[in-house]
C-alpha positions as CSV (number, residue, x, y, z in Angstrom):
1,X,-154.8,95.1,-49.4
2,X,-152.5,96.4,-52.1
3,X,-153.8,98.2,-55.1
4,X,-151.5,100.5,-57.2
5,X,-153.1,101.7,-60.4
6,X,-151.0,103.3,-63.1
7,X,-151.4,104.0,-66.8
8,X,-150.5,100.4,-67.6
9,X,-152.9,98.8,-65.1
10,X,-155.7,101.2,-64.5
11,X,-159.0,99.6,-63.9
12,X,-161.6,99.5,-61.1
13,X,-160.2,96.9,-58.7
14,X,-162.7,94.3,-57.5
15,X,-161.7,94.9,-53.9
16,X,-162.5,98.6,-54.1
17,X,-166.3,98.3,-54.0
18,X,-167.9,95.0,-52.9
19,X,-170.3,94.5,-55.8
20,X,-168.1,96.0,-58.5
21,X,-166.9,93.8,-61.3
22,X,-165.3,94.8,-64.6
23,X,-165.9,93.6,-68.1
24,X,-163.4,94.4,-70.9
25,X,-164.1,94.2,-74.6
26,X,-161.4,92.6,-76.8
27,X,-158.7,95.0,-77.8
28,X,-159.1,96.4,-81.3
29,X,-156.2,95.8,-83.8
30,X,-153.3,98.3,-83.6
31,X,-154.5,99.9,-80.4
32,X,-152.3,99.4,-77.3
33,X,-154.1,98.2,-74.3
34,X,-152.5,100.8,-72.1
35,X,-153.9,103.5,-74.3
36,X,-157.4,102.4,-73.4
37,X,-156.7,101.9,-69.8
38,X,-154.7,105.0,-69.2
39,X,-157.3,107.4,-70.7
40,X,-160.2,106.1,-68.6
41,X,-159.0,108.2,-65.6
42,X,-157.4,111.0,-67.4
43,X,-160.2,113.6,-67.6
44,X,-159.9,116.4,-65.0
45,X,-159.5,120.1,-65.1
46,X,-158.0,122.1,-62.3
47,X,-158.5,125.6,-63.7
48,X,-160.5,127.6,-66.2
49,X,-157.6,127.6,-68.6
50,X,-157.8,123.8,-68.7
51,X,-161.2,123.5,-70.3
52,X,-160.0,123.0,-73.8
53,X,-157.5,120.4,-72.7
54,X,-160.2,118.5,-70.8
55,X,-162.4,118.5,-73.8
56,X,-159.6,116.7,-75.6
57,X,-159.4,114.1,-72.9
58,X,-163.2,113.6,-73.1
59,X,-162.8,112.9,-76.8
60,X,-160.2,110.3,-76.1
61,X,-162.2,108.7,-73.3
62,X,-165.4,108.5,-75.3
63,X,-163.6,106.9,-78.2
64,X,-162.3,104.0,-76.2
65,X,-163.7,100.5,-76.9
66,X,-162.8,99.5,-73.4
67,X,-165.7,100.4,-71.1
68,X,-166.0,99.5,-67.4
69,X,-169.4,98.0,-66.6
70,X,-170.6,97.7,-63.0
71,X,-172.9,94.9,-62.0
72,X,-174.2,96.2,-58.7
73,X,-177.5,95.3,-57.2
74,X,-177.5,98.6,-55.3
75,X,-175.6,101.7,-56.3
76,X,-172.4,102.1,-54.2
77,X,-172.0,104.9,-51.7
78,X,-169.1,107.2,-52.5
79,X,-167.6,110.0,-50.4
80,X,-165.1,112.3,-52.1
81,X,-162.5,114.7,-50.6
82,X,-160.4,117.1,-52.7
83,X,-160.0,120.2,-54.7
84,X,-160.9,121.5,-58.2
85,X,-160.0,118.2,-59.8
86,X,-163.1,116.7,-58.3
87,X,-165.3,119.6,-57.1
88,X,-168.8,119.2,-58.6
89,X,-170.1,122.5,-57.3
90,X,-168.8,123.0,-53.8
91,X,-167.2,126.4,-54.4
92,X,-170.4,127.8,-55.9
93,X,-172.5,126.4,-53.1
94,X,-170.2,127.4,-50.3
95,X,-169.0,130.8,-51.3
96,X,-171.4,131.8,-54.1
97,X,-168.3,132.1,-56.4
98,X,-169.5,132.4,-60.0
99,X,-168.3,129.6,-62.3
100,X,-169.7,130.5,-65.8
101,X,-169.5,129.1,-69.3
102,X,-167.5,127.7,-71.1
103,X,-167.4,125.5,-68.0
104,X,-170.0,122.8,-68.4
105,X,-170.7,123.5,-72.1
106,X,-169.8,120.1,-73.7
107,X,-171.9,117.8,-71.5
108,X,-174.3,119.7,-69.2
109,X,-174.9,122.6,-71.6
110,X,-174.6,124.9,-68.6
111,X,-172.2,125.7,-65.8
112,X,-172.5,123.3,-62.9
113,X,-169.7,124.6,-60.7
114,X,-167.1,122.3,-62.2
115,X,-164.0,124.0,-63.4
116,X,-164.2,121.9,-66.5
117,X,-166.0,122.0,-69.9
118,X,-167.7,118.7,-69.1
119,X,-167.3,115.9,-66.6
120,X,-164.6,115.2,-64.1
121,X,-162.9,111.9,-63.2
122,X,-165.3,111.5,-60.3
123,X,-168.3,111.8,-62.7
124,X,-167.0,109.1,-65.0
125,X,-166.4,106.9,-62.0
126,X,-170.0,107.4,-60.8
127,X,-171.3,106.6,-64.3
128,X,-169.2,103.5,-64.5
129,X,-170.7,102.0,-61.3
130,X,-174.2,103.1,-62.4
131,X,-174.9,105.8,-59.8
132,X,-175.9,109.4,-60.0
133,X,-173.3,112.2,-59.9
134,X,-172.3,113.1,-56.4
135,X,-174.0,116.2,-54.9
136,X,-171.8,118.8,-53.3
137,X,-172.1,118.6,-49.5
138,X,-172.9,122.4,-49.3
139,X,-175.5,122.4,-52.0
140,X,-178.8,122.9,-50.3
141,X,-181.1,122.8,-53.3
142,X,-181.7,119.8,-55.5
143,X,-179.2,117.6,-53.7
144,X,-179.5,113.8,-53.3
145,X,-177.2,112.3,-50.7
146,X,-178.5,108.7,-50.8
147,X,-175.4,107.6,-52.8
148,X,-172.8,109.7,-50.8
149,X,-171.6,113.3,-50.9
150,X,-168.8,115.3,-52.4
151,X,-166.8,117.5,-50.0
152,X,-164.3,118.7,-52.5
153,X,-163.9,122.4,-53.1
154,X,-161.9,124.4,-55.7
155,X,-158.7,125.7,-54.3
156,X,-158.6,123.4,-51.3
157,X,-155.3,122.3,-49.7
158,X,-154.3,120.4,-46.7
159,X,-152.7,123.4,-44.9
160,X,-153.5,125.6,-43.1
161,X,-155.8,122.9,-41.7
162,X,-158.6,125.1,-40.4
163,X,-159.0,127.4,-43.4
164,X,-162.1,126.7,-45.5
165,X,-162.1,124.3,-47.1
166,X,-159.0,122.5,-46.2
167,X,-158.9,118.7,-46.0
168,X,-159.3,118.7,-42.3
169,X,-162.4,120.9,-42.6
170,X,-163.8,118.5,-45.2
171,X,-163.4,115.6,-42.9
172,X,-165.1,117.5,-40.1
173,X,-168.0,118.2,-42.5
174,X,-168.1,114.4,-43.2
175,X,-168.3,113.6,-39.5
176,X,-171.3,116.0,-39.1
177,X,-172.9,114.5,-42.2
178,X,-172.5,111.0,-40.8
179,X,-173.9,112.0,-37.4
180,X,-177.0,113.7,-38.9
181,X,-177.5,110.8,-41.4
182,X,-177.6,108.2,-38.6
183,X,-179.9,110.4,-36.5
184,X,-182.3,110.5,-39.5
185,X,-182.1,106.7,-40.0
186,X,-182.9,106.2,-36.3
187,X,-185.9,108.6,-36.8
188,X,-187.2,106.4,-39.6
189,X,-185.8,108.1,-42.7
190,X,-185.4,105.6,-45.5
191,X,-183.4,108.0,-47.7
192,X,-180.4,108.6,-45.4
193,X,-177.3,106.5,-45.4
194,X,-177.2,103.8,-42.7
195,X,-174.2,102.7,-40.7
196,X,-173.8,99.8,-43.1
197,X,-173.7,102.2,-46.0
198,X,-170.9,104.2,-44.4
199,X,-168.9,101.1,-43.7
200,X,-169.3,99.8,-47.2
201,X,-168.7,103.1,-48.9
202,X,-165.8,104.1,-51.2
203,X,-163.7,107.0,-49.8
204,X,-161.9,109.0,-52.4
205,X,-159.1,111.4,-51.6
206,X,-157.6,113.7,-54.3
207,X,-155.7,116.6,-52.8
208,X,-152.2,118.1,-52.3
209,X,-151.6,119.8,-55.7
210,X,-152.6,123.2,-54.4
211,X,-150.2,122.9,-51.4
212,X,-147.4,122.6,-53.9
213,X,-148.6,125.0,-56.6
214,X,-149.5,127.7,-54.1
215,X,-146.1,127.4,-52.5
216,X,-144.4,128.0,-55.8
217,X,-146.8,130.9,-56.5
218,X,-145.5,132.5,-53.3
219,X,-142.0,132.4,-54.8
220,X,-140.8,129.6,-52.5
221,X,-137.8,127.8,-53.9
222,X,-137.9,124.1,-54.9
223,X,-136.0,123.1,-51.8
224,X,-138.5,125.1,-49.6
225,X,-141.5,123.4,-51.3
226,X,-140.0,120.0,-50.8
227,X,-139.6,120.6,-47.1
228,X,-143.3,121.3,-46.8
229,X,-144.3,117.9,-48.3
230,X,-144.0,115.8,-45.2
231,X,-146.5,118.0,-43.4
232,X,-148.9,117.8,-46.3
233,X,-148.7,114.0,-46.4
234,X,-149.2,113.8,-42.6
235,X,-152.5,115.6,-43.1
236,X,-153.6,113.2,-45.8
237,X,-152.7,110.2,-43.6
238,X,-154.5,111.7,-40.6
239,X,-157.7,112.3,-42.7
240,X,-157.7,108.7,-43.9
241,X,-157.0,107.4,-40.4
242,X,-160.0,109.4,-39.1
243,X,-162.2,107.9,-41.9
244,X,-160.9,104.4,-41.1
245,X,-161.7,104.9,-37.4
246,X,-165.2,105.8,-38.5
247,X,-165.6,102.5,-40.2
248,X,-164.3,103.2,-43.7
249,X,-162.5,100.3,-45.3
250,X,-162.3,101.1,-49.0
251,X,-160.0,104.0,-50.0
252,X,-159.1,105.3,-53.5
253,X,-156.2,107.8,-53.2
254,X,-155.1,109.9,-56.2
255,X,-151.6,111.2,-56.5
256,X,-151.1,114.6,-58.0
257,X,-150.7,115.3,-61.7
258,X,-147.9,117.0,-63.6
259,X,-149.1,120.5,-62.8
260,X,-146.0,121.9,-64.4
261,X,-147.7,121.1,-67.7
262,X,-150.8,123.1,-66.9
263,X,-151.4,126.0,-69.3
264,X,-152.5,128.0,-66.4
265,X,-149.2,127.5,-64.6
266,X,-147.2,128.1,-67.8
267,X,-149.0,131.4,-68.4
268,X,-148.4,132.7,-64.9
269,X,-144.7,131.8,-64.6
270,X,-142.4,134.3,-66.3
271,X,-139.0,133.6,-67.8
272,X,-139.2,129.9,-67.2
273,X,-137.6,128.8,-70.5
274,X,-134.5,127.5,-68.7
275,X,-136.8,125.4,-66.5
276,X,-138.7,123.5,-69.1
277,X,-138.5,119.8,-69.9
278,X,-138.6,118.1,-73.3
279,X,-142.4,118.5,-73.6
280,X,-142.5,122.2,-72.5
281,X,-143.5,121.5,-68.9
282,X,-142.0,123.3,-65.9
283,X,-139.4,120.9,-64.6
284,X,-139.2,122.0,-61.0
285,X,-143.0,121.9,-60.5
286,X,-143.2,118.3,-61.9
287,X,-140.1,117.3,-59.9
288,X,-141.9,118.4,-56.7
289,X,-145.0,116.5,-57.8
290,X,-142.9,113.4,-58.2
291,X,-141.5,113.8,-54.7
292,X,-144.9,114.3,-53.3
293,X,-146.2,111.2,-55.1
294,X,-143.4,109.0,-53.8
295,X,-144.2,110.1,-50.3
296,X,-147.9,109.5,-50.9
297,X,-147.3,106.0,-52.1
298,X,-145.1,105.4,-49.0
299,X,-147.9,106.4,-46.6
300,X,-150.4,104.3,-48.5
301,X,-148.1,101.3,-48.0
302,X,-147.7,102.2,-44.3
303,X,-151.5,102.4,-43.9
304,X,-151.9,99.0,-45.7
305,X,-149.8,97.4,-43.0
306,X,-151.5,99.3,-40.2
307,X,-155.1,98.9,-41.5
308,X,-154.9,95.2,-42.6
309,X,-158.7,94.9,-43.1
310,X,-158.8,97.9,-45.5
311,X,-158.3,98.2,-49.2
312,X,-156.2,101.3,-50.1
313,X,-155.9,101.9,-53.8
314,X,-153.2,104.3,-55.1
315,X,-154.0,105.8,-58.5
316,X,-151.1,107.1,-60.5
317,X,-152.7,110.1,-62.1
318,X,-149.3,111.7,-62.8
319,X,-148.3,108.9,-65.2
320,X,-151.6,108.9,-66.9
321,X,-151.6,112.6,-67.6
322,X,-147.9,112.9,-68.5
323,X,-148.3,109.9,-70.9
324,X,-151.0,111.8,-72.7
325,X,-148.7,114.8,-73.1
326,X,-145.6,112.9,-73.9
327,X,-147.4,110.7,-76.5
328,X,-150.0,113.1,-77.7
329,X,-149.7,111.9,-81.3
330,X,-150.7,108.4,-80.3
331,X,-154.0,109.7,-78.8
332,X,-155.2,111.7,-81.7
333,X,-154.6,114.8,-83.7
334,X,-157.0,116.9,-81.7
335,X,-155.0,116.6,-78.5
336,X,-151.7,117.3,-80.4
337,X,-153.2,120.4,-81.9
338,X,-154.3,121.7,-78.4
339,X,-150.9,120.9,-77.0
340,X,-149.2,122.8,-79.9
341,X,-151.6,125.7,-79.3
342,X,-150.6,125.9,-75.7
343,X,-147.0,125.4,-76.6
344,X,-146.7,122.3,-74.4
């Protein structure tokens, strides 16, 4: 099944989760529909420097008169694989790495291990389908895995494939999680996820940005970074194929955002004034992101033809975020002030 979601069409597709339906309120006067739709997936933060920017995105999101309401008899099961864009505490649980305030200050009032001042995209998705936030797989205290698990960890990439916590390692953790869950179900545990739960679950994949960004950080040229992309995409396709062979049929794949606009990247790269676009973003970084995204869309299309009984949604995060930057004045003065502050 084909599902491509961009800033003009972003919504929770009815084929993504069996029981999921969407209700949309009538557009308010003088407010473009794509504004409401594009912002609903825009909130994420990939680094400590991004916490103010993410606060701005929260402000936009909470102001939208276009909520997504789920009508599910039972909360859906969700499994997430990725990096800091969707890590809800994996780094802290896995390595004991301190993630302190101001992370978490605007919603939780404390640090939760998210590199964000509030909630991430994965959190808003969970809320929209009326289920609890996903517990990090490696969090041993206070976790609830009845609605799935989050395998994402800050800094994760696809390569090298056996370095914690690469995508391949996250998938292996999932295989162990599934095996133990089914053992517990057989033993009579009513709280563990059943085989039916695994088959009906939504599998989210949001990774690849660190493969690109880390390569640039190692002073690889644009051409050298581009040459690495096919290997990165092959790892993503392999991960989804493994999940499919395990019974997964609903996939939600995020492309990578315009990381050349990240204040963190802009602060680390010296003498880049010749390499900036109209909006102050690093052109070569964003160009690499676009090449990656084109390849990711291509493998999603390939998998749709190979896995005909699966729904594979491709979410155009790049367009959503870049639209916020390019049209900041449309989305409110607060975002524009922050972009001006960061010289974006």
